[in-house]
Amino acid sequence: MRIRFYEFVHFASKPLLCKNLTMFNQDLKEKYPFLTDYFEQCIKNPSRNTSHSILFYGQDIETQYELATELARLLNCKEFQNETCRCVNCNWVKNKQHPAVLTISKIDNKPSDDESKTVISVKQSQMIKNSLMNTSDYHRVFIFCDAEMDGENRIPMGLNKTNFQEETANSLLKIIEEPPENTTFFFLTRDKNDLIETIISRSQSFFVPSYDEKIGNHSQIEEFLADYPKLERKTCLELAQNLSNLSKEQGSNKILSEIQNYLLSLLKLNLDNKLLQNKILSDIKSAELAKLQIEKHIPPQLAFEGMCLDFTKN
Protein backbone atom coordinates (compact mmCIF):
# COMPACT_ATOMS: atom_id res chain seq x y z
CA MET A 1 0.00 0.00 0.00
CA ARG A 2 1.28 3.49 -0.86
CA ILE A 3 -0.18 6.75 0.39
CA ARG A 4 -0.19 10.30 -0.85
CA PHE A 5 1.22 13.52 0.55
CA TYR A 6 -1.93 15.59 0.14
CA GLU A 7 -2.55 18.10 2.91
CA PHE A 8 -2.37 20.91 0.35
CA VAL A 9 -3.49 24.53 0.75
CA HIS A 10 -6.35 26.23 -1.02
CA PHE A 11 -4.14 28.84 -2.69
CA ALA A 12 -7.05 30.39 -4.54
CA SER A 13 -8.39 31.96 -1.36
CA LYS A 14 -5.15 33.89 -0.63
CA PRO A 15 -3.26 34.18 -3.94
CA LEU A 16 -1.42 37.43 -3.30
CA LEU A 17 -0.04 36.36 0.06
CA CYS A 18 1.46 33.15 -1.35
CA LYS A 19 2.64 34.37 -4.72
CA ASN A 20 6.37 34.85 -4.09
CA LEU A 21 6.91 32.52 -1.16
CA THR A 22 8.30 29.01 -1.25
CA MET A 23 7.09 26.13 0.85
CA PHE A 24 10.44 25.34 2.47
CA ASN A 25 12.63 27.80 4.32
CA GLN A 26 15.04 29.67 2.08
CA ASP A 27 18.20 27.99 3.36
CA LEU A 28 16.91 24.50 2.54
CA LYS A 29 15.55 25.71 -0.79
CA GLU A 30 18.94 27.11 -1.87
CA LYS A 31 21.03 24.15 -0.70
CA TYR A 32 18.68 21.35 -1.76
CA PRO A 33 16.71 22.53 -4.80
CA PHE A 34 16.11 19.01 -6.13
CA LEU A 35 14.83 17.59 -2.85
CA THR A 36 12.65 20.58 -1.98
CA ASP A 37 11.22 20.82 -5.51
CA TYR A 38 10.45 17.12 -5.50
CA PHE A 39 8.58 17.22 -2.21
CA GLU A 40 6.78 20.45 -3.12
CA GLN A 41 5.42 18.72 -6.21
CA CYS A 42 4.34 15.76 -4.11
CA ILE A 43 2.42 18.02 -1.74
CA LYS A 44 0.85 20.16 -4.48
CA ASN A 45 -0.26 17.18 -6.58
CA PRO A 46 -2.46 14.81 -4.54
CA SER A 47 -2.66 12.41 -7.47
CA ARG A 48 1.08 11.76 -7.27
CA ASN A 49 1.85 8.67 -5.22
CA THR A 50 4.71 9.11 -2.77
CA SER A 51 6.12 6.64 -0.31
CA HIS A 52 4.86 6.77 3.25
CA SER A 53 8.34 5.72 4.42
CA ILE A 54 11.23 8.11 3.67
CA LEU A 55 14.89 7.28 4.35
CA PHE A 56 17.37 10.17 4.42
CA TYR A 57 21.08 9.30 4.47
CA GLY A 58 24.34 11.27 4.53
CA GLN A 59 26.73 12.84 7.00
CA ASP A 60 24.57 15.81 8.01
CA ILE A 61 21.93 14.35 10.32
CA GLU A 62 20.83 17.78 11.61
CA THR A 63 19.85 18.85 8.09
CA GLN A 64 18.02 15.55 7.58
CA TYR A 65 16.09 16.26 10.77
CA GLU A 66 15.30 19.79 9.59
CA LEU A 67 14.02 18.45 6.25
CA ALA A 68 11.83 15.88 7.97
CA THR A 69 10.45 18.49 10.36
CA GLU A 70 9.71 20.93 7.52
CA LEU A 71 7.87 18.20 5.64
CA ALA A 72 5.89 17.36 8.77
CA ARG A 73 4.92 21.05 9.05
CA LEU A 74 3.83 21.29 5.41
CA LEU A 75 1.85 18.06 5.59
CA ASN A 76 -0.12 19.45 8.53
CA CYS A 77 -0.44 23.08 7.41
CA LYS A 78 -4.07 24.19 6.94
CA GLU A 79 -3.48 27.71 5.61
CA PHE A 80 -0.81 29.23 3.35
CA GLN A 81 1.60 26.29 3.28
CA ASN A 82 4.67 28.47 2.80
CA GLU A 83 7.83 29.28 4.74
CA THR A 84 6.23 32.11 6.77
CA CYS A 85 2.91 30.48 7.65
CA ARG A 86 1.94 30.94 11.30
CA CYS A 87 -1.12 28.72 11.47
CA VAL A 88 -1.66 26.65 14.61
CA ASN A 89 -0.16 23.50 13.08
CA CYS A 90 2.91 25.27 11.71
CA ASN A 91 3.57 26.95 15.05
CA TRP A 92 3.15 23.67 16.89
CA VAL A 93 5.70 21.93 14.64
CA LYS A 94 8.17 24.82 14.84
CA ASN A 95 7.91 24.78 18.64
CA LYS A 96 8.19 20.97 18.75
CA GLN A 97 4.75 20.70 20.34
CA HIS A 98 2.64 19.10 17.62
CA PRO A 99 0.74 16.10 19.02
CA ALA A 100 1.01 14.15 15.75
CA VAL A 101 4.67 14.87 14.91
CA LEU A 102 6.89 12.69 17.08
CA THR A 103 10.63 12.16 17.24
CA ILE A 104 11.38 8.53 18.05
CA SER A 105 14.82 8.01 19.57
CA LYS A 106 16.43 6.40 22.60
CA ILE A 107 15.60 9.56 24.61
CA ASP A 108 12.34 10.70 22.96
CA ASN A 109 8.77 9.46 23.35
CA LYS A 110 9.30 6.40 25.49
CA PRO A 111 6.41 4.68 27.32
CA SER A 112 6.43 5.13 31.09
CA ASP A 113 7.37 1.48 31.63
CA ASP A 114 10.23 1.53 29.11
CA GLU A 115 13.53 1.28 30.98
CA SER A 116 15.78 1.09 27.91
CA LYS A 117 18.26 3.96 27.65
CA THR A 118 20.50 3.18 24.67
CA VAL A 119 18.11 1.96 21.97
CA ILE A 120 14.79 2.58 20.28
CA SER A 121 12.81 -0.18 21.92
CA VAL A 122 10.11 -2.67 20.97
CA LYS A 123 7.89 -0.91 23.54
CA GLN A 124 8.20 2.31 21.53
CA SER A 125 7.25 0.36 18.41
CA GLN A 126 4.18 -1.00 20.17
CA MET A 127 3.27 2.49 21.39
CA ILE A 128 3.33 3.74 17.78
CA LYS A 129 1.18 0.85 16.55
CA ASN A 130 -1.33 1.40 19.35
CA SER A 131 -1.57 5.12 18.59
CA LEU A 132 -2.26 4.41 14.92
CA MET A 133 -5.29 2.32 15.84
CA ASN A 134 -7.09 5.60 16.55
CA THR A 135 -8.19 7.97 13.81
CA SER A 136 -6.68 11.45 13.58
CA ASP A 137 -7.43 14.72 11.81
CA TYR A 138 -3.69 15.34 11.51
CA HIS A 139 -1.07 13.91 9.18
CA ARG A 140 0.89 11.76 11.62
CA VAL A 141 4.68 11.86 11.26
CA PHE A 142 7.25 9.72 13.07
CA ILE A 143 10.91 10.80 12.77
CA PHE A 144 13.28 7.97 13.72
CA CYS A 145 16.83 8.94 14.68
CA ASP A 146 19.38 8.62 17.43
CA ALA A 147 19.73 11.61 19.74
CA GLU A 148 21.74 13.05 22.59
CA MET A 149 21.06 16.03 24.85
CA ASP A 150 23.49 18.95 24.92
CA GLY A 151 22.22 21.01 27.81
CA GLU A 152 18.62 21.75 26.85
CA ASN A 153 19.19 21.07 23.16
CA ARG A 154 18.52 17.77 21.41
CA ILE A 155 21.27 16.79 18.96
CA PRO A 156 19.91 14.40 16.30
CA MET A 157 22.26 11.58 15.29
CA GLY A 158 22.14 8.73 12.81
CA LEU A 159 20.38 5.41 13.21
CA ASN A 160 22.46 2.25 13.12
CA LYS A 161 22.04 -1.39 14.05
CA THR A 162 23.21 -0.66 17.59
CA ASN A 163 20.64 2.00 18.51
CA PHE A 164 17.88 0.71 16.17
CA GLN A 165 18.15 -3.03 16.52
CA GLU A 166 16.72 -5.70 14.28
CA GLU A 167 14.00 -6.81 16.70
CA THR A 168 12.55 -3.30 16.94
CA ALA A 169 12.90 -2.64 13.21
CA ASN A 170 11.16 -5.91 12.35
CA SER A 171 8.30 -5.14 14.74
CA LEU A 172 7.54 -2.03 12.64
CA LEU A 173 7.53 -3.65 9.20
CA LYS A 174 3.81 -4.35 8.99
CA ILE A 175 2.75 -0.86 9.98
CA ILE A 176 5.34 0.71 7.66
CA GLU A 177 4.11 -1.42 4.78
CA GLU A 178 0.41 -0.80 5.41
CA PRO A 179 0.00 2.33 7.53
CA PRO A 180 -3.26 4.19 8.12
CA GLU A 181 -4.01 7.04 5.73
CA ASN A 182 -2.03 10.24 6.28
CA THR A 183 0.90 8.65 8.08
CA THR A 184 4.57 9.14 7.18
CA PHE A 185 7.74 7.63 8.64
CA PHE A 186 11.19 9.19 8.34
CA PHE A 187 14.43 7.30 9.04
CA LEU A 188 17.67 9.31 9.41
CA THR A 189 21.08 7.67 9.05
CA ARG A 190 24.63 8.36 7.89
CA ASP A 191 24.72 5.23 5.74
CA LYS A 192 21.55 3.46 4.66
CA ASN A 193 23.37 0.13 5.01
CA ASP A 194 23.34 0.81 8.74
CA LEU A 195 19.65 -0.17 8.64
CA ILE A 196 18.27 -3.64 8.04
CA GLU A 197 17.39 -4.44 4.45
CA THR A 198 13.67 -4.79 5.11
CA ILE A 199 13.47 -1.15 6.26
CA ILE A 200 15.47 0.01 3.22
CA SER A 201 13.32 -1.97 0.78
CA ARG A 202 10.12 -0.47 2.20
CA SER A 203 11.38 3.10 2.04
CA GLN A 204 12.10 5.71 -0.61
CA SER A 205 15.75 6.71 -0.11
CA PHE A 206 17.20 10.20 -0.60
CA PHE A 207 20.86 11.17 -0.25
CA VAL A 208 21.22 14.46 1.65
CA PRO A 209 24.68 15.92 0.89
CA SER A 210 26.52 17.87 3.56
CA TYR A 211 27.38 21.54 3.08
CA ASP A 212 29.20 21.77 6.38
CA GLU A 213 32.93 21.55 5.66
CA LYS A 214 33.64 20.42 9.22
CA ILE A 215 31.59 17.26 8.77
CA GLY A 216 33.79 15.95 5.98
CA ASN A 217 37.06 17.03 7.55
CA HIS A 218 39.72 14.51 8.59
CA SER A 219 42.93 16.55 8.42
CA GLN A 220 43.94 16.03 12.06
CA ILE A 221 44.02 12.25 11.97
CA GLU A 222 45.40 11.48 8.49
CA GLU A 223 49.01 11.17 9.66
CA PHE A 224 48.02 8.73 12.42
CA LEU A 225 46.21 6.45 9.96
CA ALA A 226 48.86 6.61 7.24
CA ASP A 227 49.42 2.82 7.50
CA TYR A 228 45.73 1.94 7.27
CA PRO A 229 44.49 -0.66 6.39
CA LYS A 230 47.74 -2.52 7.18
CA LEU A 231 47.87 -1.66 10.85
CA GLU A 232 49.72 -4.07 13.15
CA ARG A 233 48.71 -5.11 16.63
CA LYS A 234 52.10 -4.13 18.04
CA THR A 235 51.52 -0.50 17.01
CA CYS A 236 47.80 -0.20 17.70
CA LEU A 237 48.22 0.76 21.37
CA GLU A 238 50.54 3.57 20.39
CA LEU A 239 47.97 4.71 17.82
CA ALA A 240 45.24 4.61 20.47
CA GLN A 241 47.40 6.70 22.81
CA ASN A 242 48.03 9.32 20.10
CA LEU A 243 44.33 9.55 19.27
CA SER A 244 43.40 9.74 22.95
CA ASN A 245 45.89 12.59 23.48
CA LEU A 246 44.47 14.43 20.50
CA SER A 247 40.94 13.96 21.81
CA LYS A 248 41.89 15.73 25.05
CA GLU A 249 42.41 18.87 22.99
CA GLN A 250 39.66 18.47 20.39
CA GLY A 251 37.07 16.23 22.05
CA SER A 252 36.59 12.49 21.56
CA ASN A 253 33.46 12.78 19.42
CA LYS A 254 35.17 15.16 16.98
CA ILE A 255 38.22 12.90 16.57
CA LEU A 256 36.09 9.79 16.08
CA SER A 257 33.98 11.65 13.51
CA GLU A 258 37.15 12.60 11.64
CA ILE A 259 38.21 8.95 11.68
CA GLN A 260 34.85 7.98 10.20
CA ASN A 261 35.14 10.71 7.56
CA TYR A 262 38.63 9.51 6.64
CA LEU A 263 37.39 5.93 6.30
CA LEU A 264 34.44 7.10 4.18
CA SER A 265 36.84 8.90 1.85
CA LEU A 266 38.83 5.66 1.48
CA LEU A 267 35.62 3.76 0.85
CA LYS A 268 34.77 5.98 -2.11
CA LEU A 269 38.21 5.31 -3.60
CA ASN A 270 37.91 1.53 -3.26
CA LEU A 271 34.40 0.71 -4.46
CA ASP A 272 35.79 -2.00 -6.74
CA ASN A 273 37.55 -3.82 -3.87
CA LYS A 274 34.79 -5.71 -2.06
CA LEU A 275 37.07 -7.17 0.60
CA LEU A 276 38.53 -3.79 1.53
CA GLN A 277 35.11 -2.21 1.31
CA ASN A 278 33.75 -4.65 3.90
CA LYS A 279 36.69 -3.97 6.20
CA ILE A 280 36.23 -0.19 5.98
CA LEU A 281 32.52 -0.48 6.72
CA SER A 282 33.30 -2.69 9.71
CA ASP A 283 35.88 -0.19 10.98
CA ILE A 284 33.44 2.72 10.60
CA LYS A 285 31.10 0.81 12.88
CA SER A 286 33.96 0.23 15.34
CA ALA A 287 34.46 4.01 15.51
CA GLU A 288 30.72 4.45 16.11
CA LEU A 289 30.91 1.85 18.89
CA ALA A 290 33.77 3.80 20.47
CA LYS A 291 31.52 6.89 20.49
CA LEU A 292 28.79 4.95 22.25
CA GLN A 293 31.25 3.57 24.82
CA ILE A 294 32.52 7.05 25.65
CA GLU A 295 28.92 8.27 25.95
CA LYS A 296 28.47 5.52 28.56
CA HIS A 297 31.47 6.95 30.47
CA ILE A 298 34.00 4.32 29.47
CA PRO A 299 37.44 6.02 29.56
CA PRO A 300 38.35 7.35 26.07
CA GLN A 301 41.73 5.59 26.19
CA LEU A 302 40.01 2.19 26.51
CA ALA A 303 37.50 3.02 23.77
CA PHE A 304 40.29 4.05 21.38
CA GLU A 305 42.27 0.91 22.23
CA GLY A 306 39.30 -1.33 21.45
CA MET A 307 38.68 0.46 18.17
CA CYS A 308 42.32 0.27 17.10
CA LEU A 309 42.45 -3.43 17.94
CA ASP A 310 39.40 -3.90 15.72
CA PHE A 311 41.23 -2.06 12.95
CA THR A 312 43.96 -4.72 12.96
CA LYS A 313 41.49 -7.53 12.24
CA ASN A 314 40.76 -8.93 8.77
XYZ file of C-alpha atoms in Angstrom:
314
model
C 0.000 0.000 0.000
C 1.275 3.493 -0.862
C -0.183 6.745 0.391
C -0.192 10.296 -0.845
C 1.220 13.516 0.548
C -1.926 15.593 0.141
C -2.553 18.096 2.911
C -2.375 20.906 0.354
C -3.489 24.528 0.750
C -6.349 26.232 -1.023
C -4.138 28.841 -2.690
C -7.049 30.394 -4.542
C -8.386 31.962 -1.358
C -5.154 33.891 -0.626
C -3.262 34.176 -3.938
C -1.417 37.432 -3.297
C -0.042 36.361 0.064
C 1.460 33.148 -1.347
C 2.643 34.371 -4.722
C 6.369 34.854 -4.091
C 6.905 32.519 -1.161
C 8.296 29.012 -1.255
C 7.090 26.131 0.852
C 10.445 25.342 2.466
C 12.631 27.804 4.322
C 15.042 29.673 2.081
C 18.201 27.990 3.357
C 16.907 24.499 2.541
C 15.552 25.709 -0.791
C 18.938 27.107 -1.869
C 21.031 24.148 -0.700
C 18.681 21.347 -1.755
C 16.706 22.526 -4.800
C 16.107 19.006 -6.132
C 14.832 17.586 -2.848
C 12.653 20.581 -1.980
C 11.221 20.823 -5.513
C 10.452 17.117 -5.501
C 8.580 17.224 -2.209
C 6.784 20.450 -3.119
C 5.416 18.722 -6.215
C 4.335 15.758 -4.106
C 2.415 18.025 -1.743
C 0.852 20.159 -4.483
C -0.259 17.176 -6.577
C -2.456 14.813 -4.544
C -2.663 12.407 -7.468
C 1.083 11.760 -7.272
C 1.853 8.668 -5.224
C 4.707 9.110 -2.768
C 6.123 6.635 -0.307
C 4.855 6.772 3.249
C 8.342 5.719 4.425
C 11.228 8.107 3.671
C 14.888 7.282 4.348
C 17.370 10.172 4.419
C 21.076 9.297 4.474
C 24.340 11.268 4.526
C 26.730 12.839 6.998
C 24.571 15.809 8.014
C 21.934 14.349 10.317
C 20.833 17.775 11.607
C 19.853 18.846 8.088
C 18.017 15.547 7.576
C 16.087 16.260 10.770
C 15.297 19.787 9.588
C 14.024 18.452 6.249
C 11.833 15.876 7.968
C 10.446 18.490 10.360
C 9.711 20.930 7.525
C 7.869 18.203 5.636
C 5.889 17.364 8.769
C 4.923 21.045 9.046
C 3.834 21.292 5.408
C 1.847 18.058 5.588
C -0.116 19.453 8.531
C -0.440 23.082 7.413
C -4.066 24.195 6.940
C -3.482 27.710 5.607
C -0.807 29.227 3.346
C 1.601 26.286 3.281
C 4.670 28.465 2.805
C 7.834 29.282 4.744
C 6.230 32.108 6.765
C 2.906 30.478 7.653
C 1.940 30.941 11.300
C -1.117 28.724 11.474
C -1.658 26.650 14.608
C -0.156 23.496 13.077
C 2.914 25.273 11.705
C 3.572 26.950 15.046
C 3.154 23.667 16.889
C 5.697 21.928 14.637
C 8.168 24.822 14.843
C 7.914 24.783 18.638
C 8.195 20.968 18.752
C 4.750 20.703 20.337
C 2.640 19.099 17.618
C 0.737 16.097 19.024
C 1.013 14.147 15.748
C 4.669 14.872 14.911
C 6.892 12.694 17.083
C 10.630 12.159 17.239
C 11.380 8.533 18.048
C 14.818 8.006 19.574
C 16.428 6.403 22.604
C 15.599 9.556 24.606
C 12.344 10.698 22.961
C 8.774 9.461 23.351
C 9.297 6.405 25.493
C 6.408 4.684 27.319
C 6.426 5.128 31.088
C 7.366 1.476 31.631
C 10.233 1.534 29.113
C 13.526 1.281 30.977
C 15.784 1.087 27.910
C 18.262 3.964 27.645
C 20.498 3.183 24.673
C 18.115 1.956 21.969
C 14.788 2.577 20.278
C 12.809 -0.180 21.917
C 10.111 -2.666 20.971
C 7.891 -0.913 23.536
C 8.200 2.306 21.531
C 7.249 0.364 18.414
C 4.176 -1.001 20.170
C 3.266 2.485 21.390
C 3.330 3.739 17.780
C 1.181 0.854 16.549
C -1.328 1.403 19.351
C -1.571 5.118 18.587
C -2.263 4.406 14.918
C -5.288 2.318 15.839
C -7.086 5.605 16.548
C -8.193 7.974 13.811
C -6.682 11.453 13.580
C -7.432 14.723 11.814
C -3.690 15.335 11.515
C -1.071 13.910 9.181
C 0.893 11.762 11.621
C 4.676 11.861 11.263
C 7.253 9.723 13.067
C 10.907 10.802 12.768
C 13.278 7.972 13.718
C 16.833 8.943 14.677
C 19.377 8.618 17.429
C 19.732 11.613 19.740
C 21.740 13.054 22.595
C 21.055 16.030 24.848
C 23.493 18.946 24.922
C 22.218 21.012 27.811
C 18.618 21.750 26.846
C 19.192 21.074 23.156
C 18.521 17.765 21.410
C 21.268 16.789 18.955
C 19.914 14.395 16.298
C 22.256 11.584 15.290
C 22.139 8.735 12.810
C 20.384 5.412 13.209
C 22.463 2.252 13.120
C 22.043 -1.390 14.046
C 23.211 -0.657 17.592
C 20.643 2.000 18.508
C 17.882 0.709 16.173
C 18.152 -3.032 16.525
C 16.716 -5.696 14.280
C 14.000 -6.814 16.703
C 12.550 -3.300 16.937
C 12.899 -2.645 13.212
C 11.163 -5.912 12.351
C 8.304 -5.139 14.736
C 7.535 -2.031 12.641
C 7.526 -3.651 9.203
C 3.805 -4.354 8.987
C 2.746 -0.858 9.984
C 5.339 0.706 7.661
C 4.115 -1.422 4.785
C 0.407 -0.799 5.407
C -0.003 2.335 7.534
C -3.256 4.187 8.116
C -4.013 7.044 5.732
C -2.031 10.244 6.280
C 0.902 8.646 8.078
C 4.574 9.138 7.179
C 7.741 7.626 8.640
C 11.194 9.187 8.337
C 14.432 7.298 9.037
C 17.665 9.315 9.410
C 21.082 7.671 9.045
C 24.627 8.364 7.891
C 24.722 5.234 5.741
C 21.554 3.459 4.660
C 23.371 0.134 5.008
C 23.336 0.813 8.745
C 19.647 -0.172 8.645
C 18.273 -3.637 8.044
C 17.394 -4.436 4.447
C 13.673 -4.794 5.109
C 13.472 -1.146 6.259
C 15.472 0.006 3.221
C 13.318 -1.966 0.779
C 10.117 -0.466 2.196
C 11.383 3.102 2.040
C 12.095 5.706 -0.606
C 15.749 6.712 -0.108
C 17.199 10.199 -0.599
C 20.863 11.165 -0.247
C 21.221 14.463 1.652
C 24.682 15.921 0.893
C 26.518 17.874 3.561
C 27.376 21.539 3.076
C 29.199 21.772 6.384
C 32.934 21.552 5.660
C 33.638 20.421 9.221
C 31.586 17.261 8.769
C 33.787 15.947 5.979
C 37.063 17.033 7.552
C 39.717 14.513 8.589
C 42.932 16.555 8.424
C 43.940 16.031 12.062
C 44.020 12.249 11.971
C 45.396 11.479 8.490
C 49.007 11.169 9.662
C 48.021 8.728 12.422
C 46.209 6.451 9.965
C 48.856 6.606 7.238
C 49.424 2.820 7.495
C 45.732 1.940 7.269
C 44.492 -0.658 6.388
C 47.743 -2.523 7.178
C 47.868 -1.662 10.853
C 49.717 -4.073 13.148
C 48.706 -5.108 16.631
C 52.100 -4.127 18.039
C 51.516 -0.503 17.014
C 47.799 -0.198 17.700
C 48.217 0.757 21.366
C 50.541 3.573 20.388
C 47.968 4.712 17.817
C 45.244 4.607 20.472
C 47.402 6.703 22.811
C 48.025 9.318 20.099
C 44.333 9.546 19.272
C 43.403 9.736 22.948
C 45.892 12.588 23.483
C 44.465 14.428 20.498
C 40.936 13.960 21.808
C 41.886 15.727 25.047
C 42.410 18.873 22.989
C 39.660 18.475 20.391
C 37.072 16.228 22.046
C 36.592 12.488 21.555
C 33.462 12.781 19.418
C 35.173 15.161 16.979
C 38.223 12.901 16.571
C 36.088 9.791 16.084
C 33.977 11.647 13.511
C 37.154 12.599 11.643
C 38.211 8.949 11.681
C 34.850 7.975 10.199
C 35.138 10.706 7.559
C 38.628 9.506 6.638
C 37.388 5.934 6.301
C 34.440 7.097 4.184
C 36.844 8.900 1.850
C 38.833 5.655 1.475
C 35.619 3.759 0.854
C 34.772 5.977 -2.113
C 38.213 5.309 -3.599
C 37.910 1.532 -3.262
C 34.405 0.708 -4.456
C 35.786 -1.998 -6.742
C 37.547 -3.816 -3.869
C 34.788 -5.713 -2.063
C 37.073 -7.170 0.601
C 38.531 -3.786 1.533
C 35.110 -2.211 1.306
C 33.746 -4.648 3.904
C 36.688 -3.971 6.202
C 36.235 -0.194 5.983
C 32.525 -0.480 6.719
C 33.305 -2.694 9.706
C 35.875 -0.190 10.981
C 33.444 2.724 10.599
C 31.098 0.813 12.881
C 33.960 0.235 15.337
C 34.457 4.006 15.512
C 30.720 4.448 16.113
C 30.905 1.848 18.891
C 33.773 3.805 20.473
C 31.525 6.887 20.491
C 28.791 4.949 22.247
C 31.249 3.570 24.815
C 32.522 7.055 25.648
C 28.919 8.269 25.947
C 28.473 5.517 28.563
C 31.470 6.952 30.474
C 34.000 4.318 29.467
C 37.445 6.016 29.557
C 38.349 7.347 26.065
C 41.732 5.592 26.185
C 40.013 2.195 26.507
C 37.499 3.021 23.775
C 40.285 4.050 21.382
C 42.271 0.911 22.231
C 39.295 -1.329 21.450
C 38.680 0.462 18.174
C 42.320 0.267 17.104
C 42.453 -3.430 17.941
C 39.402 -3.897 15.724
C 41.225 -2.062 12.946
C 43.958 -4.716 12.960
C 41.491 -7.535 12.238
C 40.756 -8.930 8.771
